[in-house]
Short mmCIF file of C-alpha atoms in Angstrom, two decimals:
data_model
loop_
_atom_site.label_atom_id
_atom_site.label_comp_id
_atom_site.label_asym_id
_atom_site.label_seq_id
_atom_site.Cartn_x
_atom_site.Cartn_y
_atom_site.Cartn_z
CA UNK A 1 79.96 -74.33 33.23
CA UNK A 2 77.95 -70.99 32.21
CA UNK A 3 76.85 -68.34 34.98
CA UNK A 4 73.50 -66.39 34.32
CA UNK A 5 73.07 -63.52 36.79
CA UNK A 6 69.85 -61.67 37.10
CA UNK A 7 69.72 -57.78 37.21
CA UNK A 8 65.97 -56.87 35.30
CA UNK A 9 64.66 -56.76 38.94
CA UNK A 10 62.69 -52.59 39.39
CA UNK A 11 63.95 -52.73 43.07
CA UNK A 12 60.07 -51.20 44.66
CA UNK A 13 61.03 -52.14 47.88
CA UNK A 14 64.07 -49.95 47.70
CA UNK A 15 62.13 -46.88 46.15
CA UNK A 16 63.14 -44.38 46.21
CA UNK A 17 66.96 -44.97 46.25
CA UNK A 18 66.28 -46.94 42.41
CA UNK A 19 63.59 -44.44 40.95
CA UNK A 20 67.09 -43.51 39.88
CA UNK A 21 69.87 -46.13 40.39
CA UNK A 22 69.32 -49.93 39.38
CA UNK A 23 69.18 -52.19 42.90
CA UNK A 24 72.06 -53.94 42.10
CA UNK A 25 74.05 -51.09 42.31
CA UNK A 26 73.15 -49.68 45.67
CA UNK A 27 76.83 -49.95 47.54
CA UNK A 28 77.67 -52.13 50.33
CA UNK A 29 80.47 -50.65 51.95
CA UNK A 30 81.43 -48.96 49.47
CA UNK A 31 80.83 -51.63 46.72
CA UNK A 32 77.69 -52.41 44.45
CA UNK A 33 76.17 -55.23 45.85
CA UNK A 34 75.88 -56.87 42.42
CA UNK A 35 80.08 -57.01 42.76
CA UNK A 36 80.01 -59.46 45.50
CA UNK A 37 77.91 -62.16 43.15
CA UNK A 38 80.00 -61.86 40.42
CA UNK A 39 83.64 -61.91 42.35
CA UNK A 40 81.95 -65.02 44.04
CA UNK A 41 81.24 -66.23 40.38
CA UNK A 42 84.73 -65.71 39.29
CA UNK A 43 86.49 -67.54 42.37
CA UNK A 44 84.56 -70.64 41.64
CA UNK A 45 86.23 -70.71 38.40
CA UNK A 46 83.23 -70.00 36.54
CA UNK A 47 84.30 -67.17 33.50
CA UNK A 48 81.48 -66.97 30.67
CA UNK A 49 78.79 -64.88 32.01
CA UNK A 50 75.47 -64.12 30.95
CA UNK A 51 74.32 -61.02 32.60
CA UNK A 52 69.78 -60.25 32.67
CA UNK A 53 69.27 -56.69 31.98
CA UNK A 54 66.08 -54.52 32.45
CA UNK A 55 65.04 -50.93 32.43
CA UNK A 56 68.64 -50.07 33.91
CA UNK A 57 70.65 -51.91 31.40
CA UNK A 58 72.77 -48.91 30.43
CA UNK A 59 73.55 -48.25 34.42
CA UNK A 60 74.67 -51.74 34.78
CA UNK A 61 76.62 -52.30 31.34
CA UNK A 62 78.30 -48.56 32.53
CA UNK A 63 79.41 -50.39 35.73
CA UNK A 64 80.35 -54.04 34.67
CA UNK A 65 81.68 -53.49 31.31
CA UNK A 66 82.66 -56.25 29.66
CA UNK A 67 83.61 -58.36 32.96
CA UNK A 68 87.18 -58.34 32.56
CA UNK A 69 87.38 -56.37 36.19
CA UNK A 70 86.31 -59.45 37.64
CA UNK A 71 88.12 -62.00 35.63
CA UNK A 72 84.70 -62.67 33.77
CA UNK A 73 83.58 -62.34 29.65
CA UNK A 74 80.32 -60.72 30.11
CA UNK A 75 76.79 -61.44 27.44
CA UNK A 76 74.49 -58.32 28.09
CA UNK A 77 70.97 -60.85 27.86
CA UNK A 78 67.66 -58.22 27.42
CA UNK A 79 64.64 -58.80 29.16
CA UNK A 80 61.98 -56.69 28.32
CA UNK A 81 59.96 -56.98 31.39
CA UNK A 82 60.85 -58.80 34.73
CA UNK A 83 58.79 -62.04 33.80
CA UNK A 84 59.90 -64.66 36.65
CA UNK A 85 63.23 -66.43 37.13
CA UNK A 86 62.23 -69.13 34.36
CA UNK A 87 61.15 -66.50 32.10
CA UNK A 88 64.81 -65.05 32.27
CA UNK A 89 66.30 -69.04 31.83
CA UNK A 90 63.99 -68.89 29.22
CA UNK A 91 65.49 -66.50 26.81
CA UNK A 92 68.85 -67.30 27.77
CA UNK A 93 68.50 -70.47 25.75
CA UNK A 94 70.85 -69.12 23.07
CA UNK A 95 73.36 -68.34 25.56
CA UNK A 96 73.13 -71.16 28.13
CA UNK A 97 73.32 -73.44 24.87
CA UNK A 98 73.65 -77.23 26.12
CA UNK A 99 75.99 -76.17 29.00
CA UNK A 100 75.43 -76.09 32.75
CA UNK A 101 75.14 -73.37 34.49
CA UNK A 102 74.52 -71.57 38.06
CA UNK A 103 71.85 -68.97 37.79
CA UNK A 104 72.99 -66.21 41.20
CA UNK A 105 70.15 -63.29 41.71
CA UNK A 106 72.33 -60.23 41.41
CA UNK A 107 70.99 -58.25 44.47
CA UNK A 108 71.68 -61.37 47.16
CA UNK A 109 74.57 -61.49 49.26
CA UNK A 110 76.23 -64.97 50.68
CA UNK A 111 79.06 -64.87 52.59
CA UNK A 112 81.56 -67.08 51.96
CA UNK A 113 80.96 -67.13 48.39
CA UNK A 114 79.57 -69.90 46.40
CA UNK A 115 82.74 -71.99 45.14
CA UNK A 116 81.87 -75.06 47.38
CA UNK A 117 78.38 -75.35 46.57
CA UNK A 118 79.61 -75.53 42.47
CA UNK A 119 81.92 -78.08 43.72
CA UNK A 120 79.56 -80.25 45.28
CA UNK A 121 77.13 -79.91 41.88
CA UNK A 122 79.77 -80.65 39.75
CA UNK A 123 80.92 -83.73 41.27
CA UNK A 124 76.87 -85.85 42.06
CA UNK A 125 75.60 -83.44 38.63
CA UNK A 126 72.05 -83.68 39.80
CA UNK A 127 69.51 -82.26 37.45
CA UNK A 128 68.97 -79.44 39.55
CA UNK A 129 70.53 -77.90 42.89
CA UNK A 130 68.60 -75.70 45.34
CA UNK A 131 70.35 -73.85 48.37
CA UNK A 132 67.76 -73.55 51.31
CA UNK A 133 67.66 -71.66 54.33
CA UNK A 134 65.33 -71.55 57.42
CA UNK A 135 63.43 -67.87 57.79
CA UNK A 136 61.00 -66.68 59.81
CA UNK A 137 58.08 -65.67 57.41
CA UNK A 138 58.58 -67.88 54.59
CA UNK A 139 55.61 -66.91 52.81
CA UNK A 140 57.17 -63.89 51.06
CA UNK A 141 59.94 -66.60 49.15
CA UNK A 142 59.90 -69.43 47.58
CA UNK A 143 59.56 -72.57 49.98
CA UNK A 144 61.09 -76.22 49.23
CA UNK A 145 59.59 -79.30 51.54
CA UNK A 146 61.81 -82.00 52.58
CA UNK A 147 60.59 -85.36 52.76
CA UNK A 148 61.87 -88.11 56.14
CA UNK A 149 65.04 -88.60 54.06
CA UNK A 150 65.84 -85.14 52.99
CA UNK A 151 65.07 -84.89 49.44
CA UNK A 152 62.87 -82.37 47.69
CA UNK A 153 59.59 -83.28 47.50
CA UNK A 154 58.06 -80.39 46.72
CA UNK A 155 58.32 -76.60 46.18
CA UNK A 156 55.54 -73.34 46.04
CA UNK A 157 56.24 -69.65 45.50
CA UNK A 158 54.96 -67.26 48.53
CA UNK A 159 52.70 -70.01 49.56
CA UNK A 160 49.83 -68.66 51.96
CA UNK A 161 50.51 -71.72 54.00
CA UNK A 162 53.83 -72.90 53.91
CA UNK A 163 54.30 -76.23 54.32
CA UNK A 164 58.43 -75.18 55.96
CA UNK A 165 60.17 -72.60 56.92
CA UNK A 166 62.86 -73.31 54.24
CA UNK A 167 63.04 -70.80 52.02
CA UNK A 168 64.92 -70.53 48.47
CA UNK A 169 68.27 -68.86 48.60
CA UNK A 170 69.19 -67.24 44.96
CA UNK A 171 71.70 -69.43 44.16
CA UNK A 172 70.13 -72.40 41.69
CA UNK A 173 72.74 -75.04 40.18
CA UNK A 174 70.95 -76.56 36.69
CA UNK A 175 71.94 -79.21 33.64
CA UNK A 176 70.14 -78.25 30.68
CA UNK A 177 67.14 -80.25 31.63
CA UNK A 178 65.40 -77.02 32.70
CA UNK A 179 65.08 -75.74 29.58
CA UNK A 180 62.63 -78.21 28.38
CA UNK A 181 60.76 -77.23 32.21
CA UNK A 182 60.59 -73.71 31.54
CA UNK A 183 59.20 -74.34 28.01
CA UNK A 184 56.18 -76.54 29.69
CA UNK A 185 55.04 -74.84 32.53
CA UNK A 186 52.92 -71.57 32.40
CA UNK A 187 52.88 -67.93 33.99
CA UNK A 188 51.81 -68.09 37.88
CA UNK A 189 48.79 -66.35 39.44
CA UNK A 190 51.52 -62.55 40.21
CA UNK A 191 51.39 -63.60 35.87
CA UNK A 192 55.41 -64.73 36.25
CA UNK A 193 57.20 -68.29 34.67
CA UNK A 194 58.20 -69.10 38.50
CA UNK A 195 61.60 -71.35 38.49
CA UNK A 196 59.52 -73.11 41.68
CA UNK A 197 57.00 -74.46 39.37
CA UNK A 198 59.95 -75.27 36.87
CA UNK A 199 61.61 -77.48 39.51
CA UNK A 200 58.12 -78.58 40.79
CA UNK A 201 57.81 -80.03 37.18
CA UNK A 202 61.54 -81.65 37.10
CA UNK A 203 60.28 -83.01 40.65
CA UNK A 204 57.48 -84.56 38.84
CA UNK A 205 58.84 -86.31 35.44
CA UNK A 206 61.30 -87.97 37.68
CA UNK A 207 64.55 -85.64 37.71
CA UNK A 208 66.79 -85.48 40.34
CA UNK A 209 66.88 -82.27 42.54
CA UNK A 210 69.46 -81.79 45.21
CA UNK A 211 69.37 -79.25 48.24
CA UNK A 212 71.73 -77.95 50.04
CA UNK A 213 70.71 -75.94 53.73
CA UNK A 214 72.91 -73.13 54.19
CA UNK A 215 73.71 -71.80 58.19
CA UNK A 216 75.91 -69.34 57.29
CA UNK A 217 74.92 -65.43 56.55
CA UNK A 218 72.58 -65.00 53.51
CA UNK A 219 70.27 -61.85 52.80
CA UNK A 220 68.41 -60.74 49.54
CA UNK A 221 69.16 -57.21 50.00
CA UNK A 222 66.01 -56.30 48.24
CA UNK A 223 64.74 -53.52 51.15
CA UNK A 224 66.07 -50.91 53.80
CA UNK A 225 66.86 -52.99 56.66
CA UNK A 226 68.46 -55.89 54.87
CA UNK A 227 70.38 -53.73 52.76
CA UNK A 228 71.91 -52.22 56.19
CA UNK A 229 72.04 -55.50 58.07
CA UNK A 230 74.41 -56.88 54.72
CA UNK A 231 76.68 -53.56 54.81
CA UNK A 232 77.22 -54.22 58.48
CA UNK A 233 78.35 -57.76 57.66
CA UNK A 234 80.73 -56.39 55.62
CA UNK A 235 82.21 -53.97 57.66
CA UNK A 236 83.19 -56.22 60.36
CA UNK A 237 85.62 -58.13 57.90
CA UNK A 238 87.17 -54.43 57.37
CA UNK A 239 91.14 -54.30 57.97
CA UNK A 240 92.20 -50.56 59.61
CA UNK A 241 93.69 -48.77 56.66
CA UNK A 242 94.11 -45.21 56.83
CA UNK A 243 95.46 -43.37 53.16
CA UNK A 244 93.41 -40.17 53.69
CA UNK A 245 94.37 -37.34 55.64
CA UNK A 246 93.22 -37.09 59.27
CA UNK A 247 94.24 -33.95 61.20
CA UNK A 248 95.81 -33.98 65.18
CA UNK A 249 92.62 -32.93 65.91
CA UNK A 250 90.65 -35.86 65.10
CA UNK A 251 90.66 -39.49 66.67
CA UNK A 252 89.96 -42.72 64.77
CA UNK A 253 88.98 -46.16 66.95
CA UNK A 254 89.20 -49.61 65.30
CA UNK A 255 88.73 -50.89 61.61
CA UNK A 256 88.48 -47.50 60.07
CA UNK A 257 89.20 -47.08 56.53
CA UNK A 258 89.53 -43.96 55.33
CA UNK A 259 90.40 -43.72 51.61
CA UNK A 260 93.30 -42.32 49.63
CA UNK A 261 91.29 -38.16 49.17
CA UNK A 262 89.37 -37.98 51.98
CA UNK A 263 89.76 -35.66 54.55
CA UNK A 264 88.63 -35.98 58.86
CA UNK A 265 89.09 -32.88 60.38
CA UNK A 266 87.84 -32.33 63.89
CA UNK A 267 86.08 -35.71 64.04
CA UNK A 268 85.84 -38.88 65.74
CA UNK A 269 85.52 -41.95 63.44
CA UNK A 270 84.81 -45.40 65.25
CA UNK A 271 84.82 -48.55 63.11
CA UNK A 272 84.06 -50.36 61.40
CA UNK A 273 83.50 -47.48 58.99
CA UNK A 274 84.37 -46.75 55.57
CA UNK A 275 84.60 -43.71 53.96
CA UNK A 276 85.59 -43.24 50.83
CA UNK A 277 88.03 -40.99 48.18
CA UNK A 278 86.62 -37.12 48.41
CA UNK A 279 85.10 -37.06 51.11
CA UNK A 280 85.15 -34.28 53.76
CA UNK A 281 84.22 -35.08 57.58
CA UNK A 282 84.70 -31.78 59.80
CA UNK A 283 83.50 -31.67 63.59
CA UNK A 284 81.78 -34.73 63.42
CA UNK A 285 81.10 -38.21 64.76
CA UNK A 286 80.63 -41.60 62.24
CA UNK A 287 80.14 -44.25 64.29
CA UNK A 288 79.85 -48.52 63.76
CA UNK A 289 78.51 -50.09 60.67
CA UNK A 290 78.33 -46.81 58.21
CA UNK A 291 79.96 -46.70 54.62
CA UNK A 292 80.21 -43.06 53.47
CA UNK A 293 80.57 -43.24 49.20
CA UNK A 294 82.63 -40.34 47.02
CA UNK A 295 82.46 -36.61 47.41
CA UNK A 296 80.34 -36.77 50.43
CA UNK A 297 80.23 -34.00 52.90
CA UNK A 298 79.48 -34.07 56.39
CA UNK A 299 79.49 -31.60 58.67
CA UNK A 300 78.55 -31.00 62.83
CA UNK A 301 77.04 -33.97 62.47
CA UNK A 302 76.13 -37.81 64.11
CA UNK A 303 76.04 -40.66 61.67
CA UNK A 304 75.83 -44.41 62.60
CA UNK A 305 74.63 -47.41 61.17
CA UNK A 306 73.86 -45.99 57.79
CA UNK A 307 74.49 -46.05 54.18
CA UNK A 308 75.28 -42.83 52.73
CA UNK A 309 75.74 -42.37 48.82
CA UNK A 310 77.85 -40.35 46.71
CA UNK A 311 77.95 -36.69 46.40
CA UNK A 312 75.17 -36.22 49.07
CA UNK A 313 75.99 -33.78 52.03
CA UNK A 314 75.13 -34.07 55.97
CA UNK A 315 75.21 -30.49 57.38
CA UNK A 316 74.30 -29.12 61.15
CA UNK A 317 71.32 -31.97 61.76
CA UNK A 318 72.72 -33.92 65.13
CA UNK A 319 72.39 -37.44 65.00
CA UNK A 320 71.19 -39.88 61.95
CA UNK A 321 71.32 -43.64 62.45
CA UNK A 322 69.46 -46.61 60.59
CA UNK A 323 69.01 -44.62 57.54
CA UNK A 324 70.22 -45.50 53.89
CA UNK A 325 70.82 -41.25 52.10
CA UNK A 326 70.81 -41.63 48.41
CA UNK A 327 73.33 -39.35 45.74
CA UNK A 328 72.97 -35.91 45.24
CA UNK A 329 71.27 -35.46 48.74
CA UNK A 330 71.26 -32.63 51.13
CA UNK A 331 70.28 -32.66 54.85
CA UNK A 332 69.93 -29.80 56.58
CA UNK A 333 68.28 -28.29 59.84
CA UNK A 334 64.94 -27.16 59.63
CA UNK A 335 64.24 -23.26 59.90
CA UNK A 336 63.29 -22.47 63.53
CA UNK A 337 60.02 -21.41 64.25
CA UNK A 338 58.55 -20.09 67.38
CA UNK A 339 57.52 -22.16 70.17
CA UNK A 340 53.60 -22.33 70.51
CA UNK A 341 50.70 -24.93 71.18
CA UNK A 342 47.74 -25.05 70.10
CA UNK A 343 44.89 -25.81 71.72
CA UNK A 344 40.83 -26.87 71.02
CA UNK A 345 39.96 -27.46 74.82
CA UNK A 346 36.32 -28.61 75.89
CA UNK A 347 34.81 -27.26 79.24
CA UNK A 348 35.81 -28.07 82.45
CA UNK A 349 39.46 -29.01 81.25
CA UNK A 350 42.33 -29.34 83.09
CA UNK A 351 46.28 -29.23 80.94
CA UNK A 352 49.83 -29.34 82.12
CA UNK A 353 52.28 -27.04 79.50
CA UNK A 354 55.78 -27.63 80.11
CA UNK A 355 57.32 -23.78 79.71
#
């Protein structure tokens, strides 16, 4: 069994962290998020991977290198433009060959990995395998209906109307029967080869597709919030390691992890936080759910709940929460200006000014 992860995706809803860095790559505590799929690839026992590359194909191939990292023989696959999921099945042929294969978007994150759900396709082989899970606006994903017994009877992409709320996790299971799908169905309305019109038309010659409703944690980390809701996720798993140096002065509370080079002085860290090798926190507080990355800098500062990215620097600016800070960033105080209001008052007026 093949793996075929995608990672052609431009990331807009992320802009403008990946004007500059390839959405896969933005770091979940600590970690590119594109990591997590392919350790989860590896520990199903899946090893030959072929790997969908876009505009950012150098970034990624810099990162992944040839797999062996992760246990994993990596095929660099180019996609000129991001087409639609069956457009990337599509010219994967060569690769794929007669073989089957899970195809895992690389910017989703599943927690508890993806081993059982290979498993369970490996041992009924259907023609295809969908993993579903309920949302609460399925009309920006691809939605599967059920019919009485609980078999697929039918699947659109961002319907207006959607006929469930179960929504298309990216995790599909295939036999090489979707190859001849792909090849007969054509681009979508958004001008994409949809893999929900590929199934649709396995659905309808009479193939066999499987679902499989997930309850656990699943998020396509694809914008802001979900990106910070994923690295929270993480962070609560965190075991209390500190390597770093941390002076008398400071105080760190529950799963901290402060990595071998980085330096708290002055500061109160309270987990679960990471922060990584390089970095410098001095008379500051990090609270909950924040990753700091390399060669950060913060300084008489508040950060919680946040994301921040290498080499960027936090200096003097009180508190920051919810907020994802790409690399090479610098946050400062604004200059101080004097205090004035201004005014365009009609007659007869009556204001209250706080002095």
């Amino acid at each position: 069994m093949k793996a075929l992860v995608l990672s052609g995706g431009a990331g807009t809803r992320l802009r403008p962290i990946t004007h500059t860095s390839a959405k896969q790559l933005v770091p979940v505590a600590n970690k590119p998020v594109l990591f997590y799929g392919l350790e989860s690839i590896a520990a199903a026992g899946i090893t030959d991977v072929g790997l969908v590359v876009g505009d950012t194909a150098e970034e990624i191939q810099e990162a992944v290198g040839d797999g062996s990292k992760f246990g994993l023989e990596i095929t660099y696959i180019p996609q000129e433009r991001p087409l639609g999921l069956a457009h990337a099945v599509l010219i994967s042929r060569d690769f794929l060959g007669d073989d089957d294969f899970v195809m895992y978007l690389g910017d989703n994150f599943i927690v508890g990995g993806i081993t059982g759900l290979v498993e369970e396709f490996r041992g009924s082989r259907p023609d295809a395998q969908i993993l579903l899970t309920r949302v609460a606006d399925p009309r920006a994903f691809g939605v599967a209906e059920l019919g009485p017994d609980g078999q697929v009877v039918g699947l659109e992409e961002k319907p207006e109307r959607p006929k469930s709320d179960l929504a298309l996790v990216g995790v599909y299971l295939f036999t090489p029967a979707v190859h001849d799908a792909v090849r007969a169905i054509g681009p979508s309305w958004r001008g994409e080869l949809e893999i929900t019109h590929a199934l649709q038309h396995l659905l309808d010659s009479g193939a066999q597709v499987h679902s499989t409703v997930i309850h656990g944690y699943w998020k396509d980390t694809g914008n802001v919030v979900d990106m910070l809701e994923v690295n929270r996720t993480v962070l609560e798993s965190l075991e209390r390691r500190i390597d770093g140096e941390v002076d008398e002065a400071s105080e760190t509370i529950g799963r901290v992890v402060i990595e071998e080079g980085a330096r708290v002085l002055g500061s109160r860290i309270v987990g679960p936080v990471v922060i990584a090798s390089g970095t410098v926190v001095t008379d500051s507080y990090v609270g909950p759910f924040t990753s700091v990355a390399e060669n950060c800098r913060i300084t008489d500062s508040e950060l919680e709940f946040s994301i921040v990215l290498r080499d960027s620097s936090i200096d003097g600016v009180g508190r920051i929460e919810n907020s994802l800070i790409g690399r090479h960033v610098e946050v400062t105080p604004a200059p101080s200006v004097p205090s004035a209001h201004r005014l365009v008052l009609g007659d007869h007026s009556k204001v209250q000014i706080h002095t």
